[in-house]
PDB file of C-alpha atoms in Angstrom:
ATOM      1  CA  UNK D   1     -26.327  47.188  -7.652  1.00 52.00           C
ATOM      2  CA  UNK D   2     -26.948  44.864  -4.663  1.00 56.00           C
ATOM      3  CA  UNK D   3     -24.933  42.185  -6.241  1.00 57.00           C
ATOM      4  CA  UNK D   4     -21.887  44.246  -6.911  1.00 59.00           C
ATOM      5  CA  UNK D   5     -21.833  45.631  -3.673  1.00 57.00           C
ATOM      6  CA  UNK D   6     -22.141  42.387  -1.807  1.00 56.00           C
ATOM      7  CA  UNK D   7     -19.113  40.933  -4.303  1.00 54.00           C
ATOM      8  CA  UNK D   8     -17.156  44.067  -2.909  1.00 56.00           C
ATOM      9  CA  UNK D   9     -17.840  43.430   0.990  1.00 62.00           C
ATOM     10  CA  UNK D  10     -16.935  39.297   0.141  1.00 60.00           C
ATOM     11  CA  UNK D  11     -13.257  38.819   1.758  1.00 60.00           C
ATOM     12  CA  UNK D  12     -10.709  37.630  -0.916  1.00 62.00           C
ATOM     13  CA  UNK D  13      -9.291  34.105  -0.918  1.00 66.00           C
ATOM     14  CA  UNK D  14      -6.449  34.215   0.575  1.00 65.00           C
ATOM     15  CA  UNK D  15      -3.631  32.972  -1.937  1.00 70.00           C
ATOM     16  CA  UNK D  16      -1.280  30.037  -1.421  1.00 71.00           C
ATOM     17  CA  UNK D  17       2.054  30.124  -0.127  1.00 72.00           C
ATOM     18  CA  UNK D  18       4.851  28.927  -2.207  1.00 77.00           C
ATOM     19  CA  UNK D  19       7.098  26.084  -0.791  1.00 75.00           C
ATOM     20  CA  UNK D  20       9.466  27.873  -2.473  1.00 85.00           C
ATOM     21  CA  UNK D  21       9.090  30.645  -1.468  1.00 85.00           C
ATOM     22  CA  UNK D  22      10.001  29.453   1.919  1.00 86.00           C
ATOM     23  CA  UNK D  23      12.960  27.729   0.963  1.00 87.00           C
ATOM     24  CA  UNK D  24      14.575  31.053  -0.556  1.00 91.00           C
ATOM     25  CA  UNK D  25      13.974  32.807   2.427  1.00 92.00           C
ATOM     26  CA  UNK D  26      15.442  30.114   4.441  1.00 89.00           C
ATOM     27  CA  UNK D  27      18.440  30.009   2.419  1.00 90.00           C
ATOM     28  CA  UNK D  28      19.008  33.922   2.287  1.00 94.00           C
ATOM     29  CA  UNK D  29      18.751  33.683   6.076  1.00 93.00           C
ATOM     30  CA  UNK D  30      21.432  31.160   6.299  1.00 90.00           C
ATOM     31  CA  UNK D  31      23.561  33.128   3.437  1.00 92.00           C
ATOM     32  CA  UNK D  32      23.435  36.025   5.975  1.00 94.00           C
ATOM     33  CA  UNK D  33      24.499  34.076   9.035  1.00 90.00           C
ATOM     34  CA  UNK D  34      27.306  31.796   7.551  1.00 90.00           C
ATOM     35  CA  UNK D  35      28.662  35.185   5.853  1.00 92.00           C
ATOM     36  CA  UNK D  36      28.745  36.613   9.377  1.00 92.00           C
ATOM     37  CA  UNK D  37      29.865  33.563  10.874  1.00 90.00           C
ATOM     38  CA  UNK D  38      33.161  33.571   8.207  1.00 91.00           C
ATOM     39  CA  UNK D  39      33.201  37.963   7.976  1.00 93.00           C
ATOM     40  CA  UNK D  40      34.366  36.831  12.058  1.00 92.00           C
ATOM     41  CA  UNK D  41      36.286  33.870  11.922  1.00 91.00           C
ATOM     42  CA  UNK D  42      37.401  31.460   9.544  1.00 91.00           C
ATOM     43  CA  UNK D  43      37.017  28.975  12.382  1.00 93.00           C
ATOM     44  CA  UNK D  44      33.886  29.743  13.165  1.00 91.00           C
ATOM     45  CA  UNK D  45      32.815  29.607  10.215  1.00 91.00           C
ATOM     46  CA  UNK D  46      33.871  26.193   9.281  1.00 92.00           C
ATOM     47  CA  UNK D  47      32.643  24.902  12.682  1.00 93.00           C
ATOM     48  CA  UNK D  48      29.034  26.888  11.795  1.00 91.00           C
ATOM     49  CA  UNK D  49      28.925  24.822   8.503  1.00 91.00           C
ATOM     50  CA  UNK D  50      29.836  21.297  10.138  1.00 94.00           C
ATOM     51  CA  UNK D  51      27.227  22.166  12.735  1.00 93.00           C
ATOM     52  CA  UNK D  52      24.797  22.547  10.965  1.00 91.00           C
ATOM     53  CA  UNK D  53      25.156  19.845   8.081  1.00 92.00           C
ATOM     54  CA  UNK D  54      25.427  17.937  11.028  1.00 95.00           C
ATOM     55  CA  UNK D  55      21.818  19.013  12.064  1.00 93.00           C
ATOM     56  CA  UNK D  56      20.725  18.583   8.760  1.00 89.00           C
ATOM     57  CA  UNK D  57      21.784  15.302   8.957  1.00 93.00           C
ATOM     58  CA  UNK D  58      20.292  14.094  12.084  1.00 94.00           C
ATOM     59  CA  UNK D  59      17.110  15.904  11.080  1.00 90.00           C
ATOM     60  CA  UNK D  60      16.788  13.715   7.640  1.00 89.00           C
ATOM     61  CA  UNK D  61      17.443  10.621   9.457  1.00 90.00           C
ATOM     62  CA  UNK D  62      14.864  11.162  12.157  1.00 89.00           C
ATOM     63  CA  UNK D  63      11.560  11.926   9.765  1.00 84.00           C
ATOM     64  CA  UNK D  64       9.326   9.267   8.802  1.00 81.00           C
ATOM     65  CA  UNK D  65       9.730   7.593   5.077  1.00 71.00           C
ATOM     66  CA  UNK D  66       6.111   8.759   3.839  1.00 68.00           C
ATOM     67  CA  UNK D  67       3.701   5.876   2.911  1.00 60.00           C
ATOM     68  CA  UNK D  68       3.313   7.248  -0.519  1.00 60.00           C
ATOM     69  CA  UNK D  69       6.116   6.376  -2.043  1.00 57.00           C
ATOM     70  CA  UNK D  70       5.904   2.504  -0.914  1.00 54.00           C
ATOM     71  CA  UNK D  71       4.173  -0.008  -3.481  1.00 60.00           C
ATOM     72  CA  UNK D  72       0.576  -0.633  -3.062  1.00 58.00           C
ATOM     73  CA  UNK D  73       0.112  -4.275  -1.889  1.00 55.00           C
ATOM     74  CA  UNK D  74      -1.564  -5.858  -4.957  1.00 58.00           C
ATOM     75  CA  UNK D  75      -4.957  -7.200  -4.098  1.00 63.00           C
ATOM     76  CA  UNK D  76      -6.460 -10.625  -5.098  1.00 62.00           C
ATOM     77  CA  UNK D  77      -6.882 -11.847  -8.770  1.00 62.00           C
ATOM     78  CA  UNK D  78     -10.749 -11.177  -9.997  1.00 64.00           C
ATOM     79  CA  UNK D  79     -11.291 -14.363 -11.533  1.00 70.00           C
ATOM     80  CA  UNK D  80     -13.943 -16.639 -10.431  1.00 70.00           C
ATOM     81  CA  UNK D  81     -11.978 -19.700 -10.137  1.00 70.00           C
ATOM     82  CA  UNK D  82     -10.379 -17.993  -7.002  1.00 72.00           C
ATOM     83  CA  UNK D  83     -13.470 -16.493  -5.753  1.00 73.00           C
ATOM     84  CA  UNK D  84     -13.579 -17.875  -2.229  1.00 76.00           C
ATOM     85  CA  UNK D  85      -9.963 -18.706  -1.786  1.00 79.00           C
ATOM     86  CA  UNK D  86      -7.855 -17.736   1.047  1.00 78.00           C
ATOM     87  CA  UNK D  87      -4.704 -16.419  -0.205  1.00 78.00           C
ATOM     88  CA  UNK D  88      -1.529 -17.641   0.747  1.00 79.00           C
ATOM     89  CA  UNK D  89       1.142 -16.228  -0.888  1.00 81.00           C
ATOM     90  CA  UNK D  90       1.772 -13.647  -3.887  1.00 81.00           C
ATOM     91  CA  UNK D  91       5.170 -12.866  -5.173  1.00 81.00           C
ATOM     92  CA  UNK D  92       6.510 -10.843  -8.349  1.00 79.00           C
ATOM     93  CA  UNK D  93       7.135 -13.165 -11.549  1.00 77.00           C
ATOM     94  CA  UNK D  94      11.008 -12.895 -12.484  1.00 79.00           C
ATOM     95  CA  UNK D  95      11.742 -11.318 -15.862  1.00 76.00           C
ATOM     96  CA  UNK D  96       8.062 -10.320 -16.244  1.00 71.00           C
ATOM     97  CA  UNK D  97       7.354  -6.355 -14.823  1.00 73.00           C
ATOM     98  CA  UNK D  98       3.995  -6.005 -13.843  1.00 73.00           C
ATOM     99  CA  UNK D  99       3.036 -10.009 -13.765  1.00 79.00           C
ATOM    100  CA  UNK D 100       2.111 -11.509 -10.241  1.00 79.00           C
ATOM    101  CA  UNK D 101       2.208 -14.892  -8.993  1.00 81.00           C
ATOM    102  CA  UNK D 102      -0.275 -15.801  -6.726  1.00 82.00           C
ATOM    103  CA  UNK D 103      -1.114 -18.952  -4.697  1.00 83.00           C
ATOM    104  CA  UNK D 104      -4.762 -19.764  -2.972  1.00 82.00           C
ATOM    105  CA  UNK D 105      -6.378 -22.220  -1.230  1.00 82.00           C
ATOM    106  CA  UNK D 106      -9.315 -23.571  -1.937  1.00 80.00           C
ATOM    107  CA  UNK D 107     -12.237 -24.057   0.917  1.00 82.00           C
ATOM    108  CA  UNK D 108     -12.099 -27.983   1.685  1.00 81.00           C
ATOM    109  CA  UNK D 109      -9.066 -29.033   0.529  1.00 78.00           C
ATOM    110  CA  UNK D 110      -6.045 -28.373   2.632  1.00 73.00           C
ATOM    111  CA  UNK D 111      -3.699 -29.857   0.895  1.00 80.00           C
ATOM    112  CA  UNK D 112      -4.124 -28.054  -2.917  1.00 81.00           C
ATOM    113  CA  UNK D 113      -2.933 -24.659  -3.929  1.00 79.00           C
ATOM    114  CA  UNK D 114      -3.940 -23.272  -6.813  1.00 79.00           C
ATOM    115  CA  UNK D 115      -1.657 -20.724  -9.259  1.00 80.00           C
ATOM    116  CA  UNK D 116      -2.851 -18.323 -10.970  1.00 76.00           C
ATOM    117  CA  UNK D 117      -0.600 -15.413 -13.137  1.00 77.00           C
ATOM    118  CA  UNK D 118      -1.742 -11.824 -13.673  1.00 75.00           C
ATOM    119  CA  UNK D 119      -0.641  -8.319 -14.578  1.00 73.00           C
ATOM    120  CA  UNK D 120      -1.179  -5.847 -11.944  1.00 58.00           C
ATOM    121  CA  UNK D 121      -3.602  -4.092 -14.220  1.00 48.00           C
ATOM    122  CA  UNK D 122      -6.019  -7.395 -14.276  1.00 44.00           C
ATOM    123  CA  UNK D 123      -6.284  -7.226 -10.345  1.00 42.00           C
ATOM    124  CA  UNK D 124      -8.930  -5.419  -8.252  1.00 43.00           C
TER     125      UNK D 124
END
C-alpha cells in the first residue's frame, strides 16, 4: 500500500508542447486581427497585410542559418600511408558523389604532395 500511495503523491510529467500547436494559435490570432483590420477598412486592411509580410520578411532575413544544415567538413583519410601528413588541400572529385580528393604533405619533403581518393564513408 506504501508503494501505491507514494506513486499517487509523485507529480506527473508534464507533457510536451506541440510546435504546432503554437503555430495554429498564432495563425487564428492573426485570422482575427486581419478580419478586423478588413471588417474596418479595406485600406487598412491591405496596409495590415503589407506590414506585416514586411515584418515577416525582415524577421527571416535577420535569424542565423543554423549550423546543422551545413556539410560536415570531411576529416583526413585513415590510411597509413598518410598517417603523419599535414593536409593541404581536399576538394570534391567531379562526376563522383561521395569521392574526395585529398592532397598531404609528407614530414621532410617540402616539395612532394601526395593524392590519395576516398569515399566519404572510408574517412574518420
Amino acid at each position: 500500500m506504501g508503494r501505491r500511495k507514494q506513486a499517487a503523491e509523485e507529480p506527473a510529467e508534464p507533457e510536451e508542447r506541440s510546435v504546432l500547436a503554437g503555430a495554429v494559435v498564432v495563425v487564428l490570432l492573426l485570422a482575427v486581427v486581419f478580419g478586423v483590420l478588413f471588417a474596418w477598412s479595406d485600406a487598412a486592411g491591405i496596409l495590415g497585410v503589407v506590414a506585416a509580410c514586411t515584418v515577416a520578411v525582415w524577421w527571416m532575413a535577420r535569424r542565423p542559418v543554423p549550423d546543422s544544415s551545413a556539410t560536415p567538413p570531411p576529416q583526413r583519410p585513415s590510411c597509413r600511408e598518410c598517417r603523419g601528413h599535414e593536409l593541404v588541400d581536399v576538394t570534391p572529385l567531379e562526376g563522383q558523389e561521395g569521392m574526395w580528393i585529398y592532397k598531404t604533405a609528407p614530414p621532410g619533403r617540402p616539395n612532394h604532395t601526395h593524392i590519395h581518393l576516398s569515399n566519404k564513408e572510408m574517412t574518420s
